[in-house]
Short mmCIF file of C-alpha atoms in Angstrom, two decimals:
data_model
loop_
_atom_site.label_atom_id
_atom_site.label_comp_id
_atom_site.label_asym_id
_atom_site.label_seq_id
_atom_site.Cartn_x
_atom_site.Cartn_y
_atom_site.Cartn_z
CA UNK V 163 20.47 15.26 13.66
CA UNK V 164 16.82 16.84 14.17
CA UNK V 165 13.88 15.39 12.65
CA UNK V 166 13.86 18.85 10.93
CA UNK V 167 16.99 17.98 8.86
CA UNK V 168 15.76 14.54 7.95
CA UNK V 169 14.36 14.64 4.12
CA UNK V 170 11.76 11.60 5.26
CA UNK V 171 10.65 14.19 8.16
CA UNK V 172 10.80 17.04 5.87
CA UNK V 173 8.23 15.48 4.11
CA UNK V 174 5.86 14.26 6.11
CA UNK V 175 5.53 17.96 7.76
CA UNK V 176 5.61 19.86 3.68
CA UNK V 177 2.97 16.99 2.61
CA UNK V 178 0.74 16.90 5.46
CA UNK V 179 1.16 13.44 6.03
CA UNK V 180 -0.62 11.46 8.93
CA UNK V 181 0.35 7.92 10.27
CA UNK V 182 -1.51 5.23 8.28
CA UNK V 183 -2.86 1.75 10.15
CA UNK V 184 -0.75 -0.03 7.62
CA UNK V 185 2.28 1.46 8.41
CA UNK V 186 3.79 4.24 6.79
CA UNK V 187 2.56 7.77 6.43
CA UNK V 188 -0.27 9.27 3.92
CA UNK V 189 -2.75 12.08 3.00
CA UNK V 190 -5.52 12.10 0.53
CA UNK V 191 -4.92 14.16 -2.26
CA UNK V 192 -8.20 13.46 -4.29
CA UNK V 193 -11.34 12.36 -3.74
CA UNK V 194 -13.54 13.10 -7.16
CA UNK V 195 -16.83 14.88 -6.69
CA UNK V 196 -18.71 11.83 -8.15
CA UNK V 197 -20.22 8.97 -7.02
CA UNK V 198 -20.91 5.26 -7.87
CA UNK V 199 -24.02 4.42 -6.60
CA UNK V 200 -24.24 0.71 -4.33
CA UNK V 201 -26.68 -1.27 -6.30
CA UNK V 202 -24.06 -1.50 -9.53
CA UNK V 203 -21.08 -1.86 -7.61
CA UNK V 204 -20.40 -5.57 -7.18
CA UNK V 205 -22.09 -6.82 -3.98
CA UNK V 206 -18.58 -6.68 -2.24
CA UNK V 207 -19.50 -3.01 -1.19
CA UNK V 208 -21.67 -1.68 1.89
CA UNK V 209 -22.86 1.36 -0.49
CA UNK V 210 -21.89 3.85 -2.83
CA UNK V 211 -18.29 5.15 -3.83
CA UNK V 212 -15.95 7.58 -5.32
CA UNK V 213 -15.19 7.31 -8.52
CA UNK V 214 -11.71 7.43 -7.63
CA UNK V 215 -9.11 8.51 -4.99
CA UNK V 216 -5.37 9.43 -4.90
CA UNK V 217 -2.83 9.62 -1.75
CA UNK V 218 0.75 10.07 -1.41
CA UNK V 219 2.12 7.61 1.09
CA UNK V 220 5.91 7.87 2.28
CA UNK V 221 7.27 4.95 3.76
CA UNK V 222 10.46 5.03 5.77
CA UNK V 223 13.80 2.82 6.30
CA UNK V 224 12.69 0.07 8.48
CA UNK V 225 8.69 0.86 8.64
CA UNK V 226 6.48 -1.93 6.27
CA UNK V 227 2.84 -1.19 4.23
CA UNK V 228 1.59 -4.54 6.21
CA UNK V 229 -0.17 -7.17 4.30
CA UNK V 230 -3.54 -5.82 3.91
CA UNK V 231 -6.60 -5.90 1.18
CA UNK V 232 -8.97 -3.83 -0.15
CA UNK V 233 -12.12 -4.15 -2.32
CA UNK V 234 -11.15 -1.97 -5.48
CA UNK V 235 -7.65 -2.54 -7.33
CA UNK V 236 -4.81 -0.17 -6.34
CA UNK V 237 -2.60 1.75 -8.55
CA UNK V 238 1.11 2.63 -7.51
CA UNK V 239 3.08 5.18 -8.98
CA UNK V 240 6.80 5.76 -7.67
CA UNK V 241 7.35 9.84 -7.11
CA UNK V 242 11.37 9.76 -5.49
CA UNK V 243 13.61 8.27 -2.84
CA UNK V 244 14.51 4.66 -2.43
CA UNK V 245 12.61 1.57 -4.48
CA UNK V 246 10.19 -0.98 -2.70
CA UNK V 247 8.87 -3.70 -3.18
CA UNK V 248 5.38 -4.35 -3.29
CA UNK V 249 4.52 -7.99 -2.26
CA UNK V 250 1.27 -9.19 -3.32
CA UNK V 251 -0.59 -12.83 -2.17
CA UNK V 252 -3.30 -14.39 -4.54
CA UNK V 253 -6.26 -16.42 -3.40
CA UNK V 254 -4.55 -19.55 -4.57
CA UNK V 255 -1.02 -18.78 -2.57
CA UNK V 256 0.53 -17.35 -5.36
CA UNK V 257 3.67 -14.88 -4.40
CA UNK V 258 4.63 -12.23 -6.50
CA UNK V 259 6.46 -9.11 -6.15
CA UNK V 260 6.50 -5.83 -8.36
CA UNK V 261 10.02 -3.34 -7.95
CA UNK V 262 8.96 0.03 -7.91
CA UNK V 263 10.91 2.81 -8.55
CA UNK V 264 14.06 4.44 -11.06
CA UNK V 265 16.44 2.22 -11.62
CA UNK V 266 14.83 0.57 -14.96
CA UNK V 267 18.13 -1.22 -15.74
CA UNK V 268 17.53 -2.78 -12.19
CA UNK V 269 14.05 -4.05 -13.00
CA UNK V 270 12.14 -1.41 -11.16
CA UNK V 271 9.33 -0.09 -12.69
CA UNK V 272 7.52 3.58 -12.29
CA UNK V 273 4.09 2.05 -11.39
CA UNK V 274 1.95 -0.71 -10.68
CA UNK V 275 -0.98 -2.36 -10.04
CA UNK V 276 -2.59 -4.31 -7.17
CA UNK V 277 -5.68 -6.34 -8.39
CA UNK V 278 -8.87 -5.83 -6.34
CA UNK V 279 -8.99 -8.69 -3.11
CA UNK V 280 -5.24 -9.19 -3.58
CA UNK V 281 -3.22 -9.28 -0.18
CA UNK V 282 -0.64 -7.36 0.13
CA UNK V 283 2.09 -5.05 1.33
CA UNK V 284 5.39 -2.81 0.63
CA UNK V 285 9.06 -2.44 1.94
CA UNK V 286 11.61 -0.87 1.30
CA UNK V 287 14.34 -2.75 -1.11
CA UNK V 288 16.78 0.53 -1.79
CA UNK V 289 18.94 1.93 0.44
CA UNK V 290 17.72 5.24 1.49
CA UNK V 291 15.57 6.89 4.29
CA UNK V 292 12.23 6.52 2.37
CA UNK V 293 10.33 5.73 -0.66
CA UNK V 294 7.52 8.03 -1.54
CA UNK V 295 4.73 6.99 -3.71
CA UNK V 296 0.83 7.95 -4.92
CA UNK V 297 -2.00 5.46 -4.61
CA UNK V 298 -4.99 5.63 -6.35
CA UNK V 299 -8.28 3.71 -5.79
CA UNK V 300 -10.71 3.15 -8.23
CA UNK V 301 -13.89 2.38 -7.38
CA UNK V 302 -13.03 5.16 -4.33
CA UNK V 303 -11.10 4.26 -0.90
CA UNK V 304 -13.14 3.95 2.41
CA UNK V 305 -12.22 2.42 5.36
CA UNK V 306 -14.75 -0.03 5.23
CA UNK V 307 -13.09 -1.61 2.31
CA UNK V 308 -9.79 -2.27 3.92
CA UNK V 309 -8.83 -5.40 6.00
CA UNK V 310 -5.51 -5.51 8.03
CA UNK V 311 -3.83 -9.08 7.57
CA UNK V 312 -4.50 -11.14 10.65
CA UNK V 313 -0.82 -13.34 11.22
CA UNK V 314 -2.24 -16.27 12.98
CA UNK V 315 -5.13 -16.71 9.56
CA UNK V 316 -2.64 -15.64 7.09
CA UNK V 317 -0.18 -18.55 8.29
CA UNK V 318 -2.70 -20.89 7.97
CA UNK V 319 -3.61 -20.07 4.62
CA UNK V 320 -0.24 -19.54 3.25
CA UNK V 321 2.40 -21.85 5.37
CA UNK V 322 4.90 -21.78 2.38
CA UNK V 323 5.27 -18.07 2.54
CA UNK V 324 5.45 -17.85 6.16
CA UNK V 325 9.10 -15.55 6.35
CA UNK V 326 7.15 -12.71 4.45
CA UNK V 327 4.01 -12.91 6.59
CA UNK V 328 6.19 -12.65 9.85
CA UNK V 329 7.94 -10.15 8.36
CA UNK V 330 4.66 -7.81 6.94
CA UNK V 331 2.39 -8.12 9.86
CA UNK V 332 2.19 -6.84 12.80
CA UNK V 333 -0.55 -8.80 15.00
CA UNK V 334 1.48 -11.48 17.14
CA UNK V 335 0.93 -15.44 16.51
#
């Protein structure tokens, strides 16, 4: 089958969608117009920001979103394809995992939210050739703001959840 008959690969080409570091594949949708300047953002930030921005990010059978953090909290909202799971680590090794997507009666939910600091990252739990989701950012997305999970650090700081570290990074040990 060509990548042309594939609905994940129809996608990415109708949406626009680039590779993302995480995994995965996005575009930004929305960046708004204003700005938040540095000095009343919490000191966490480099500068000013965005009031908000949106992206749709598809993730496919097999790919992860690997364990990563940003400074502002995250907002998930579930547009078609298969559920995932979102996996999220708390300062104090607390695991805990939100089901996003249709099937209510399953315990999957149409959105969700990923507190500011919070590690985390995605898979797939459906069956199904991709899930495909919006993020939005509030205070704004930048680059800056985002830190890829580091395996070797994580395992240290988290030995009991080990399995899902290996499993949502991609740096070697």
């Amino acid at each position: 089958m060509s990548d042309t008959n594939r609905p994940a690969a129809a996608l990415i080409s109708a949406l626009g969608l680039f590779q993302h570091p995480e995994g995965g594949w996005y575009r930004e949708t929305y960046r708004s117009g204003g700005q938040i300047p540095g000095n009343v953002l919490p000191e966490c930030f480099d500068g000013p920001r965005s009031w908000c921005t949106a992206i749709y990010f598809l993730l496919e059978q097999g790919d992860c979103s690997a364990l990563h953090r940003i400074k502002s909290d995250e907002l998930w909202f579930f547009h078609g394809g298969a559920g995932l799971t979102i996996h999220l680590l708390t300062a104090d090794g607390i695991h805990s995992a939100i089901r996003l997507g249709a099937d209510i009666a399953a315990g999957e939910v149409f959105q969700a939210t990923v507190p500011a600091g919070t590690w985390f990252g995605a898979e797939m739990s459906g069956a199904g050739e991709y899930s495909l989701v919006s993020c939005t950012v509030s205070p704004g997305f930048a680059f800056a703001d985002f830190e890829l999970a580091d395996l070797s650090v994580l395992l240290r700081q988290y030995p009991d959840h080990d399995a899902l570290i290996k499993r949502l990074t991609r740096s070697a040990a």
